[in-house]
Every structure is written in C-alpha cells, then in structure tokens.
C-alpha cells in the first residue's frame, strides 16, 4: 500500500513539474515580435505566411524570404535551412489563423513533447528512478523553457531526433522489423527540418558498432544512405527553384572559412562552456561531476563498483546525443557563439546524464542525498533566475517598451503602408515585428527608390523618443555593464545610446515585419 502511494505521489509531482514547464512556455504567447530574441519568430512566421498566401504549389518546398515587387511570383528564397519547420507553422496558420500565438504554439508543442520523450527514454534505459530529475531539467532549464518557445528550427528538429532515438532503442531490443518504416519516417522529418538531424545517422551507426557489434549493421547503414538521399533531394529542389545560384549561396554560407574566420575553436569552446554553466546551471554540472568523482572513488573498491556503472546501452544513448550536440557546435562555431540556444541539443544529453547521476547519488547514503538536494535546488534557483532575467530583458528594456507601444498603437493598413522606425538592440540583433512581406534595404538610396518601385505605397515614420526611454527608471540598474557589452550597446567612455551609433532604422512592411536599414538620418517622408 505504501509503495502504491509513493508511485502515485511521484506521478503527481511529475505532472506538476510538467504543467509548470508548460506555463513557462505559454507566458506571453500572443505578444508581438518586439524582443531581442524574437527575430526567429518574425523570420519563420514570415516564411510560413508566404506559404499561406501563395501555396506550396507556387513557392515550392523552400523557405521564401521575400517577393519581387515587380513580379509577385518571383520569390527570393532562404536556402540556409530545410523548410519543414516553416511548413508546419503554415499548417498552424491554416488551423488557427496567422498570429504570434499560432506561430509560437508550434515550438511550444514540440518542446513539451521533447520533455515527454526524454522522460520515456530515461524510463526505457534507466527505469523510473531518474524520471523526476530528467523531467525537472527539461521543464525549467532556460534553454528549453525560454528559448524552447521561439519559432526556430531546432525545437522541432530535437523532437524528431529524440523520437528516432527512442524508436531505435525499441528496435534494438525487439529486432521487430515493423519499426523500420517509423524510424525512417521520423528521421526524414528531422532531416527536412534542420541540419543537426544529419548528425544522427552517423551517431546511430557508431552506437550500433559499440553496443551491438556487426549484428544488424545493415539498418544503420541504410539510415545513413537515407540521409544522403534527403540531402540530395533538398539540393535538387534548391537548384530547381533558384536556377542553381542558391546552391552556390548555400555552400558559401556554410563554408568553413566563412563560418570560422572570426573565431578560434578555443574561443568557441570557452564561450559555449560559459553558456553551459549559465543556462544549464552550475548546480547541474556539479551534480554530474559529483557522480564521476564518486564513481572514481568506487573503483578503488572493486566489489562496490558494479552497481553504479552505466550499461553499454545507457552509455550508447548518451553518446548519440552528445555527438549530435557537439557536431552542431563544432561545425557551426560562429552561430553557436552568436546564438546561445545553438546548444539546445545538449539538453537531452545532460538531462539523462544528470538524472542518472542524481538518482545514483541520492540512493547512496545520507550525505550524498543531502548533496543532491542542495545541487538540484541550486539548479532550479539558477534556472528560474536566468529565465526571469531573460524575460525582464525582453519586457523591461526601455526601448522595447517604447517600441511595443508604437507597434500596438499603429493604425495598420494591411495593403499599402510601409512603416519606418529607429530601433536596434545590438549591432546584429534587431527588434522584429511579424509580417507578410520582407524588403531588404541596405542604404538610404534604396529607401528613396521604394516609392518608385512600389507606386501607391505610403511611408510612415514611427517616432521613438530614445531620450525619454533612457530616462526610464532602472535602465542601468536592471542591466549590468557586461550585458550592455554583449549587446554592443556599451564601450569604454561611450554613451550606449548615442544617436549615430544606436538609432538605426527598421523597415516594417504592412505593419508586419521590421528589418535593418543602415541609416543615420530620418527619411523625409
């Protein structure tokens, strides 16, 4: 009876943690794209809006970033990523209408499903012991709870990677060929969502060799061939719809010399190490280190070691997830430094590793149990603090408040109005508002030519008083000097809001999208 009550209590706690994680993700689900981290929402929402407006039959299965104003069916394509995430968002628009909420609901659903899948993998390879810690980690660490609601490709890709790994574990255990089509399907969905899924087939092959040997090796080899075919299919689509220029552009964007020219791998290592300690918390990393230190001590007592070692299967699953996360950072160093959520694929790896470590230590003695409680409490406190801090930077950054007021007070003409506004968060991170059109503007001459290129379009200028925004209480108290340096808003001896540096223009088409315009003067419209 007591055992039954304990199991029921654990299920209630698990449900409570899951619901709390869901509430973190649903916070401000319908807010405009006005925050420093909202560019992905505007960009991907905009691409989905093109699919909605023109249909996949016209656009083709490639992300569209703009339309030639002279020829509405001449699209400007964004070929840096596969299109499935935007296509799924397009499906959300069909079901729920085009809005910020219907854009965010897609990553939120995938993020919640990833919590559940990581829990299912933990139960499958560990048993129910580490489940509480695994769910807690996936539910509240800021990379998942804050960045997991941003409509970028990684959230959905991570879900498909986890689902493929889970199905692969089931196949390894049962050797049931009925799993074949499901594994291939989930892998393909991941491959057509974003590049990190391409790191999974080689990792599965290595896992198979280490855990299973040559028995059944044909299937993981076939999965690598499937990845090759998926990549070839995407390349053919790019060549077909972009007259081959897109293929050259794709190669240029991801060329090693291009992505790593400003960064040494040592700087990438240190920067991502800092991100791990910040977003995954010092407490969780110490929990993992405490397990390995304890295991090292146990090796001096061979008779006690066997109960605390991981099985080959457990090590293999961790290896798969570690390889995917590490290759994603190693092959795209520039992106991993500029975008902290690039480490997102480490979340399941650290959840499973830390969950096992905490469960083992908790059951190994009174003082270890106390250590686990302290470290997990530290993890929870740091995670919620960082979540709140990131949210505060979004909600209470003074100029963000001014932008929000301006955007919400617009009398939007959905057809023929272009809005210009001075707003910049950093040298390369702009504030966006969702939209159905994008026009790239590189200089003032381009803006002055817009009225010729787009006859009948009216230009309006949104005025934001940076002086009054700067006087808002708490600007320098809410954000440290290091924050301002990270954002590019502060240099020694320089006012972070000086006009020539800070006030650039953002283009908003149809009240829907804001884009960088490099100007130092207000257009005369």
Coordinates of C-alpha atoms in Angstrom, one line a residue:
X1 CA 0.0 0.0 0.0
X2 CA 2.8 2.3 0.9
X3 CA 4.6 1.6 -2.4
X4 CA 1.4 2.4 -4.3
X5 CA 1.1 5.7 -2.5
X6 CA 4.7 6.6 -3.3
X7 CA 4.2 5.8 -7.0
X8 CA 1.0 7.9 -7.1
X9 CA 2.9 10.8 -5.4
X10 CA 5.7 10.6 -7.9
X11 CA 3.2 10.8 -10.8
X12 CA 1.5 13.8 -9.2
X13 CA 4.9 15.6 -8.8
X14 CA 5.8 14.7 -12.4
X15 CA 2.6 16.1 -13.7
X16 CA 3.1 19.2 -11.6
X17 CA 6.6 19.8 -12.9
X18 CA 5.3 19.3 -16.5
X19 CA 2.5 21.7 -16.0
X20 CA 4.8 24.3 -14.6
X21 CA 7.2 23.9 -17.5
X22 CA 4.2 24.3 -19.9
X23 CA 3.2 27.5 -18.1
X24 CA 6.7 29.0 -18.6
X25 CA 6.5 28.3 -22.3
X26 CA 3.0 29.7 -22.7
X27 CA 3.8 33.1 -21.0
X28 CA 3.1 36.0 -23.4
X29 CA 2.4 33.6 -26.2
X30 CA 0.5 36.3 -28.1
X31 CA 3.0 39.2 -27.7
X32 CA 4.3 41.0 -30.8
X33 CA 7.8 40.2 -32.1
X34 CA 9.4 43.1 -30.3
X35 CA 12.0 41.4 -28.1
X36 CA 15.7 40.9 -28.6
X37 CA 15.3 37.2 -29.1
X38 CA 12.2 37.4 -31.3
X39 CA 13.8 37.6 -34.7
X40 CA 13.3 33.9 -35.4
X41 CA 9.6 34.3 -34.8
X42 CA 9.3 37.1 -37.3
X43 CA 11.5 35.4 -39.8
X44 CA 10.0 32.0 -39.7
X45 CA 6.5 33.4 -39.2
X46 CA 7.0 35.5 -42.3
X47 CA 8.1 32.4 -44.3
X48 CA 5.0 30.5 -43.2
X49 CA 2.9 33.5 -44.2
X50 CA 4.3 33.2 -47.8
X51 CA 3.3 29.6 -47.9
X52 CA -0.2 30.6 -46.7
X53 CA -0.6 33.4 -49.2
X54 CA 0.8 31.7 -52.3
X55 CA 0.6 28.0 -51.5
X56 CA 3.3 25.4 -51.7
X57 CA 2.5 24.7 -55.3
X58 CA 3.7 28.2 -56.2
X59 CA 6.6 28.7 -53.8
X60 CA 8.0 25.2 -53.9
X61 CA 9.4 23.3 -50.8
X62 CA 12.0 26.0 -50.0
X63 CA 11.8 28.8 -47.4
X64 CA 10.7 32.1 -49.0
X65 CA 12.1 35.3 -47.6
X66 CA 10.7 37.9 -50.0
X67 CA 8.8 38.6 -53.2
X68 CA 10.0 40.6 -56.1
X69 CA 7.6 43.6 -56.2
X70 CA 7.7 43.7 -60.0
X71 CA 6.7 40.1 -60.3
X72 CA 4.7 38.7 -57.3
X73 CA 5.5 35.1 -58.3
X74 CA 9.3 35.7 -58.4
X75 CA 10.4 34.7 -55.0
X76 CA 13.5 35.4 -53.0
X77 CA 14.5 32.2 -51.3
X78 CA 16.2 31.5 -48.0
X79 CA 18.2 28.3 -48.6
X80 CA 20.2 28.2 -45.4
X81 CA 17.8 25.7 -43.8
X82 CA 15.4 22.9 -44.9
X83 CA 11.7 24.1 -44.9
X84 CA 9.7 21.7 -42.7
X85 CA 9.5 23.9 -39.6
X86 CA 8.0 26.7 -41.6
X87 CA 5.7 24.3 -43.4
X88 CA 4.4 23.1 -40.0
X89 CA 3.9 26.7 -39.0
X90 CA 2.0 27.2 -42.2
X91 CA -0.3 24.3 -41.1
X92 CA -0.8 26.1 -37.8
X93 CA -1.8 29.3 -39.7
X94 CA -4.4 27.2 -41.6
X95 CA -5.9 25.8 -38.4
X96 CA -5.6 28.8 -36.0
X97 CA -5.1 31.8 -38.3
X98 CA -2.0 33.9 -38.7
X99 CA -0.8 35.4 -35.4
X100 CA 2.0 35.4 -32.9
X101 CA 0.3 32.8 -30.8
X102 CA -0.3 30.4 -33.7
X103 CA 3.4 30.8 -34.6
X104 CA 4.7 30.2 -31.1
X105 CA 2.3 27.2 -30.4
X106 CA 4.4 25.1 -32.9
X107 CA 7.7 25.2 -30.9
X108 CA 5.8 25.0 -27.6
X109 CA 4.1 21.7 -28.6
X110 CA 7.4 20.3 -29.8
X111 CA 9.2 21.4 -26.7
X112 CA 6.6 19.8 -24.4
X113 CA 6.7 16.6 -26.5
X114 CA 10.5 16.6 -26.1
X115 CA 10.1 16.7 -22.3
X116 CA 7.9 13.6 -22.5
X117 CA 10.2 11.8 -25.0
X118 CA 13.3 12.4 -22.8
X119 CA 11.3 11.0 -19.9
X120 CA 10.3 8.0 -21.9
X121 CA 13.9 7.4 -23.0
X122 CA 15.1 7.7 -19.3
X123 CA 12.5 5.1 -18.2
X124 CA 13.4 2.8 -21.0
X125 CA 17.2 2.8 -20.3
X126 CA 17.3 3.6 -16.6
X127 CA 13.9 2.6 -15.1
X128 CA 11.7 5.1 -13.2
X129 CA 14.4 6.2 -10.8
X130 CA 15.8 9.3 -12.5
X131 CA 12.5 10.3 -14.0
X132 CA 11.8 13.2 -11.6
X133 CA 15.2 14.8 -12.2
X134 CA 15.0 14.3 -16.0
X135 CA 11.6 16.0 -16.3
X136 CA 12.6 18.8 -13.9
X137 CA 15.7 19.6 -16.0
X138 CA 13.9 19.5 -19.4
X139 CA 11.0 21.5 -18.0
X140 CA 12.7 24.5 -16.4
X141 CA 16.3 25.0 -17.7
X142 CA 16.2 28.3 -19.7
X143 CA 17.5 26.8 -23.0
X144 CA 14.3 24.7 -23.0
X145 CA 11.8 26.9 -21.1
X146 CA 12.7 30.3 -22.6
X147 CA 14.3 29.5 -26.0
X148 CA 12.1 26.4 -26.4
X149 CA 9.2 28.7 -27.3
X150 CA 11.0 30.6 -30.0
X151 CA 9.9 29.5 -33.5
X152 CA 13.3 28.4 -34.7
X153 CA 14.1 25.1 -36.4
X154 CA 16.0 23.5 -33.5
X155 CA 13.0 22.8 -31.3
X156 CA 11.2 20.6 -33.8
X157 CA 14.5 19.0 -35.0
X158 CA 15.3 18.0 -31.5
X159 CA 11.9 16.3 -31.1
X160 CA 12.4 14.3 -34.3
X161 CA 15.9 13.3 -33.2
X162 CA 14.7 12.1 -29.8
X163 CA 11.8 10.2 -31.4
X164 CA 14.2 8.5 -33.8
X165 CA 16.5 7.5 -30.9
X166 CA 13.6 6.2 -28.9
X167 CA 12.3 4.1 -31.7
X168 CA 15.8 2.9 -32.5
X169 CA 16.1 1.7 -28.9
X170 CA 12.9 -0.3 -29.2
X171 CA 14.1 -1.8 -32.4
X172 CA 17.5 -2.8 -30.9
X173 CA 15.6 -4.5 -28.0
X174 CA 13.0 -6.3 -30.1
X175 CA 14.5 -6.6 -33.5
X176 CA 11.0 -6.1 -34.8
X177 CA 11.1 -5.0 -38.4
X178 CA 7.8 -3.2 -38.0
X179 CA 9.9 -0.3 -36.5
X180 CA 11.8 0.2 -39.8
X181 CA 9.3 2.5 -41.6
X182 CA 8.7 4.5 -38.4
X183 CA 12.4 5.1 -37.8
X184 CA 12.9 6.1 -41.4
X185 CA 9.9 8.4 -41.4
X186 CA 10.9 10.2 -38.1
X187 CA 14.5 10.6 -39.4
X188 CA 13.3 12.1 -42.6
X189 CA 11.1 14.6 -40.8
X190 CA 14.1 15.6 -38.8
X191 CA 16.3 15.8 -41.9
X192 CA 13.9 18.1 -43.6
X193 CA 13.6 20.3 -40.5
X194 CA 17.2 21.3 -39.9
X195 CA 20.8 20.2 -40.3
X196 CA 21.5 18.8 -36.8
X197 CA 19.4 15.8 -37.7
X198 CA 22.1 14.9 -40.3
X199 CA 24.5 14.2 -37.4
X200 CA 22.2 11.4 -36.1
X201 CA 22.7 8.6 -38.6
X202 CA 26.5 8.5 -38.2
X203 CA 26.0 8.6 -34.4
X204 CA 23.5 5.7 -34.6
X205 CA 26.0 3.7 -36.7
X206 CA 28.7 4.3 -34.1
X207 CA 26.3 3.4 -31.3
X208 CA 25.4 0.2 -33.1
X209 CA 29.0 -0.8 -33.6
X210 CA 29.9 -0.2 -30.0
X211 CA 26.8 -1.8 -28.4
X212 CA 25.6 -4.4 -30.9
X213 CA 28.6 -5.1 -33.0
X214 CA 28.0 -6.2 -36.6
X215 CA 24.7 -7.9 -35.9
X216 CA 22.0 -5.9 -37.7
X217 CA 24.5 -3.4 -39.0
X218 CA 22.7 -3.1 -42.4
X219 CA 19.9 -1.0 -41.0
X220 CA 22.0 1.9 -39.5
X221 CA 24.0 1.9 -42.8
X222 CA 20.7 2.3 -44.7
X223 CA 19.8 5.2 -42.4
X224 CA 23.0 7.0 -43.4
X225 CA 22.0 6.4 -47.1
X226 CA 18.6 7.8 -46.4
X227 CA 20.3 11.0 -45.0
X228 CA 22.3 11.2 -48.2
X229 CA 19.2 10.9 -50.3
X230 CA 17.4 13.6 -48.2
X231 CA 20.3 16.0 -48.7
X232 CA 20.4 15.3 -52.4
X233 CA 16.6 15.9 -52.7
X234 CA 17.0 19.3 -50.9
X235 CA 19.9 20.2 -53.2
X236 CA 17.9 19.4 -56.3
X237 CA 15.0 21.5 -55.1
X238 CA 17.3 24.4 -54.4
X239 CA 18.8 24.1 -57.9
X240 CA 15.4 23.8 -59.5
X241 CA 13.8 26.8 -57.8
X242 CA 16.8 29.1 -57.6
X243 CA 18.4 28.4 -61.0
X244 CA 21.4 27.0 -59.2
X245 CA 22.5 30.3 -57.6
X246 CA 21.0 29.0 -54.3
X247 CA 23.4 26.0 -54.3
X248 CA 26.4 28.3 -54.5
X249 CA 25.0 30.5 -51.8
X250 CA 24.3 27.6 -49.5
X251 CA 27.9 26.3 -49.9
X252 CA 29.2 29.8 -49.3
X253 CA 27.2 30.3 -46.1
X254 CA 28.4 27.1 -44.5
X255 CA 31.9 27.1 -45.9
X256 CA 34.4 26.5 -43.1
X257 CA 36.5 29.6 -43.9
X258 CA 33.3 31.7 -43.8
X259 CA 31.8 30.5 -40.6
X260 CA 35.0 30.3 -38.6
X261 CA 37.1 33.2 -39.9
X262 CA 36.4 35.4 -36.9
X263 CA 36.6 32.7 -34.2
X264 CA 39.2 30.2 -33.0
X265 CA 37.9 26.9 -31.8
X266 CA 39.3 27.7 -28.4
X267 CA 37.1 30.8 -28.2
X268 CA 34.1 28.6 -29.3
X269 CA 35.0 26.1 -26.5
X270 CA 35.2 28.8 -23.8
X271 CA 32.1 30.6 -25.0
X272 CA 29.9 27.5 -25.1
X273 CA 31.4 26.4 -21.8
X274 CA 30.2 29.6 -20.3
X275 CA 26.7 29.1 -21.9
X276 CA 26.5 25.6 -20.4
X277 CA 27.3 26.9 -16.9
X278 CA 24.9 29.8 -17.3
X279 CA 21.9 28.1 -18.9
X280 CA 22.3 24.6 -17.6
X281 CA 23.4 25.8 -14.2
X282 CA 26.5 25.3 -12.1
X283 CA 24.4 23.0 -9.8
X284 CA 23.6 20.5 -12.5
X285 CA 27.1 20.4 -13.8
X286 CA 28.4 19.8 -10.2
X287 CA 25.9 17.0 -9.9
X288 CA 27.3 15.2 -12.9
X289 CA 30.9 15.8 -11.7
X290 CA 30.0 14.5 -8.2
X291 CA 28.8 11.3 -9.8
X292 CA 32.0 10.8 -11.7
X293 CA 34.1 11.6 -8.6
X294 CA 32.1 9.1 -6.6
X295 CA 32.5 6.5 -9.3
X296 CA 36.2 7.1 -9.4
X297 CA 36.3 6.5 -5.7
X298 CA 34.3 3.3 -6.1
X299 CA 36.9 2.0 -8.5
X300 CA 39.2 1.7 -5.6
X301 CA 36.7 -0.7 -4.1
X302 CA 36.0 -3.2 -6.9
X303 CA 33.3 -5.1 -5.1
X304 CA 31.2 -2.0 -4.9
X305 CA 31.6 -0.8 -8.4
X306 CA 29.3 -2.9 -10.5
X307 CA 26.0 -1.5 -9.1
X308 CA 27.0 2.0 -10.1
X309 CA 28.3 1.7 -13.6
X310 CA 26.2 2.5 -16.6
X311 CA 25.4 -0.3 -19.0
X312 CA 26.7 -0.2 -22.6
X313 CA 23.2 0.7 -23.8
X314 CA 23.0 3.7 -21.4
X315 CA 26.4 4.9 -22.5
X316 CA 25.5 4.4 -26.1
X317 CA 22.4 6.6 -25.9
X318 CA 24.3 9.3 -24.1
X319 CA 27.0 9.1 -26.8
X320 CA 24.4 9.5 -29.6
X321 CA 23.0 12.7 -28.0
X322 CA 26.5 14.0 -27.2
X323 CA 27.7 13.6 -30.8
X324 CA 24.7 15.4 -32.2
X325 CA 25.1 18.3 -29.8
X326 CA 28.9 18.6 -30.2
X327 CA 28.9 18.4 -34.0
X328 CA 26.3 21.1 -34.2
X329 CA 28.6 23.4 -32.3
X330 CA 31.9 22.3 -33.8
X331 CA 30.7 22.6 -37.4
X332 CA 28.9 25.9 -36.9
X333 CA 31.1 27.8 -34.4
X334 CA 30.0 31.3 -35.4
X335 CA 26.4 30.5 -35.0
X336 CA 27.0 28.8 -31.6
X337 CA 28.7 31.9 -30.3
X338 CA 26.1 34.3 -31.5
X339 CA 23.1 32.2 -30.5
X340 CA 23.2 30.6 -27.1
X341 CA 20.2 28.3 -28.0
X342 CA 22.5 26.6 -30.5
X343 CA 23.5 24.3 -27.6
X344 CA 19.9 23.1 -27.4
X345 CA 20.8 19.5 -28.5
X346 CA 22.8 19.1 -25.2
X347 CA 19.6 19.3 -23.2
X348 CA 18.5 15.7 -23.5
X349 CA 22.1 14.5 -23.0
X350 CA 22.6 16.5 -19.8
X351 CA 19.0 15.6 -18.6
X352 CA 19.7 11.9 -18.9
X353 CA 23.3 12.1 -17.5
X354 CA 22.3 14.3 -14.6
X355 CA 19.2 12.3 -13.9
X356 CA 21.2 9.1 -13.6
X357 CA 23.9 10.8 -11.5
X358 CA 21.4 12.4 -9.1
X359 CA 19.4 9.2 -8.8
X360 CA 22.5 7.1 -8.0
X361 CA 23.9 9.6 -5.5
X362 CA 20.5 10.1 -3.8
X363 CA 20.3 6.4 -3.1
X364 CA 23.9 6.0 -2.0
X365 CA 23.8 7.4 1.5
X366 CA 22.6 10.3 3.7
X367 CA 25.3 12.8 3.0
X368 CA 25.1 12.2 -0.8
X369 CA 21.3 12.6 -0.6
X370 CA 21.8 16.0 1.1
X371 CA 24.3 16.9 -1.6
X372 CA 21.8 16.0 -4.4
X373 CA 19.1 18.1 -2.7
X374 CA 21.4 21.1 -2.5
X375 CA 22.7 20.9 -6.1
X376 CA 19.3 20.3 -7.6
X377 CA 17.9 23.3 -5.6
X378 CA 20.8 25.4 -6.9
X379 CA 19.9 24.2 -10.4
X380 CA 16.3 25.2 -10.0
X381 CA 17.1 28.6 -8.5
X382 CA 19.6 29.5 -11.2
X383 CA 17.3 28.3 -14.0
X384 CA 14.4 30.3 -12.8
X385 CA 16.6 33.3 -12.2
X386 CA 18.0 33.2 -15.7
X387 CA 14.5 32.7 -17.2
X388 CA 13.2 35.7 -15.3
X389 CA 16.3 37.7 -16.2
X390 CA 15.9 36.9 -19.9
X391 CA 12.2 37.7 -19.7
X392 CA 13.0 41.0 -17.9
X393 CA 15.4 42.0 -20.7
X394 CA 12.6 41.3 -23.1
X395 CA 9.8 43.1 -21.2
X396 CA 11.6 45.9 -19.4
X397 CA 14.3 47.0 -21.8
X398 CA 13.2 50.7 -22.0
X399 CA 13.3 51.0 -25.8
X400 CA 11.5 47.7 -26.1
X401 CA 8.6 49.2 -24.1
X402 CA 8.6 52.2 -26.4
X403 CA 8.6 50.0 -29.5
X404 CA 5.8 47.9 -28.1
X405 CA 3.6 51.0 -27.5
X406 CA 4.3 52.2 -31.0
X407 CA 3.6 48.9 -32.7
X408 CA 0.4 48.3 -30.7
X409 CA -0.9 51.8 -31.5
X410 CA -0.4 51.6 -35.2
X411 CA -3.4 52.0 -37.5
X412 CA -2.2 49.3 -39.9
X413 CA -3.2 49.5 -43.5
X414 CA -2.7 45.8 -44.5
X415 CA -2.1 46.7 -48.1
X416 CA -0.2 49.8 -48.9
X417 CA 1.7 51.2 -45.9
X418 CA 5.4 51.0 -45.1
X419 CA 6.5 51.9 -41.5
X420 CA 10.0 53.1 -40.7
X421 CA 11.2 53.2 -37.2
X422 CA 14.6 53.7 -35.4
X423 CA 15.3 50.7 -33.3
X424 CA 18.3 48.5 -32.6
X425 CA 19.2 46.1 -29.8
X426 CA 22.8 45.5 -30.8
X427 CA 25.0 45.6 -33.9
X428 CA 23.4 42.5 -35.3
X429 CA 20.3 41.7 -33.3
X430 CA 17.3 43.8 -34.3
X431 CA 13.8 44.0 -32.9
X432 CA 11.2 42.5 -35.3
X433 CA 7.5 42.6 -35.8
X434 CA 5.8 39.8 -37.7
X435 CA 4.7 40.4 -41.3
X436 CA 3.7 39.1 -44.7
X437 CA 6.4 40.9 -46.8
X438 CA 10.1 41.5 -46.5
X439 CA 12.1 44.0 -48.5
X440 CA 15.9 44.2 -48.0
X441 CA 17.1 47.7 -47.6
X442 CA 20.9 48.3 -47.5
X443 CA 21.2 52.1 -47.9
X444 CA 19.2 55.3 -48.0
X445 CA 19.1 55.4 -51.8
X446 CA 17.2 52.1 -51.7
X447 CA 14.6 53.5 -49.4
X448 CA 14.2 56.6 -51.5
X449 CA 13.7 54.4 -54.6
X450 CA 11.0 52.4 -52.9
X451 CA 8.2 54.9 -53.8
X452 CA 9.2 54.4 -57.4
X453 CA 9.4 50.6 -57.2
X454 CA 6.2 50.4 -55.2
X455 CA 3.8 53.0 -56.6
X456 CA 0.8 53.7 -54.3
X457 CA 2.7 52.7 -51.2
X458 CA 2.6 55.2 -48.3
X459 CA 5.5 55.6 -46.0
X460 CA 5.0 56.4 -42.3
X461 CA 7.7 57.1 -39.7
X462 CA 7.3 55.8 -36.2
X463 CA 8.9 58.1 -33.7
X464 CA 10.5 56.6 -30.6
X465 CA 11.9 59.1 -28.1
X466 CA 15.2 57.5 -27.0
X467 CA 15.9 60.2 -24.5
X468 CA 12.7 59.6 -22.6
X469 CA 13.3 55.8 -22.9
X470 CA 16.8 56.3 -21.4
X471 CA 15.3 58.2 -18.5
X472 CA 13.1 55.3 -17.6
X473 CA 14.0 54.1 -14.1
X474 CA 16.2 51.1 -13.9
X475 CA 18.0 51.1 -17.3
X476 CA 21.5 50.9 -15.8
X477 CA 20.3 49.2 -12.6
X478 CA 18.5 46.4 -14.4
X479 CA 21.3 45.6 -16.8
X480 CA 25.0 45.2 -16.0
X481 CA 27.9 46.7 -18.0
X482 CA 28.6 43.2 -19.2
X483 CA 25.0 42.9 -20.6
X484 CA 25.5 46.1 -22.5
X485 CA 28.8 44.9 -23.9
X486 CA 27.2 41.7 -25.0
X487 CA 24.5 43.7 -26.8
X488 CA 27.1 46.0 -28.3
X489 CA 25.5 49.0 -26.5
X490 CA 28.5 49.9 -24.4
X491 CA 32.1 50.8 -25.0
X492 CA 34.5 52.4 -22.5
X493 CA 33.8 56.1 -22.3
X494 CA 30.9 56.0 -24.7
X495 CA 27.2 56.7 -24.2
X496 CA 25.5 53.5 -25.1
X497 CA 22.6 55.4 -26.6
X498 CA 24.5 58.0 -28.7
X499 CA 22.4 58.8 -31.8
X500 CA 24.9 57.9 -34.5
X501 CA 25.6 54.5 -33.1
X502 CA 22.2 53.4 -31.7
X503 CA 19.5 54.9 -33.9
X504 CA 19.2 52.9 -37.0
X505 CA 16.1 52.3 -38.9
X506 CA 14.0 49.2 -39.2
X507 CA 11.7 48.6 -42.1
X508 CA 8.2 47.4 -41.4
X509 CA 6.1 46.2 -44.4
X510 CA 2.3 46.1 -43.9
X511 CA 2.8 46.7 -40.2
X512 CA 4.1 43.1 -40.1
X513 CA 7.9 42.9 -40.3
X514 CA 10.8 45.2 -39.2
X515 CA 14.1 44.9 -40.9
X516 CA 17.5 46.5 -40.5
X517 CA 18.1 49.7 -42.5
X518 CA 21.6 51.3 -42.0
X519 CA 20.8 55.0 -41.8
X520 CA 21.9 57.8 -39.6
X521 CA 19.2 60.3 -40.6
X522 CA 15.4 60.3 -40.6
X523 CA 13.8 59.9 -44.0
X524 CA 11.9 62.9 -45.2
X525 CA 8.5 61.2 -45.6

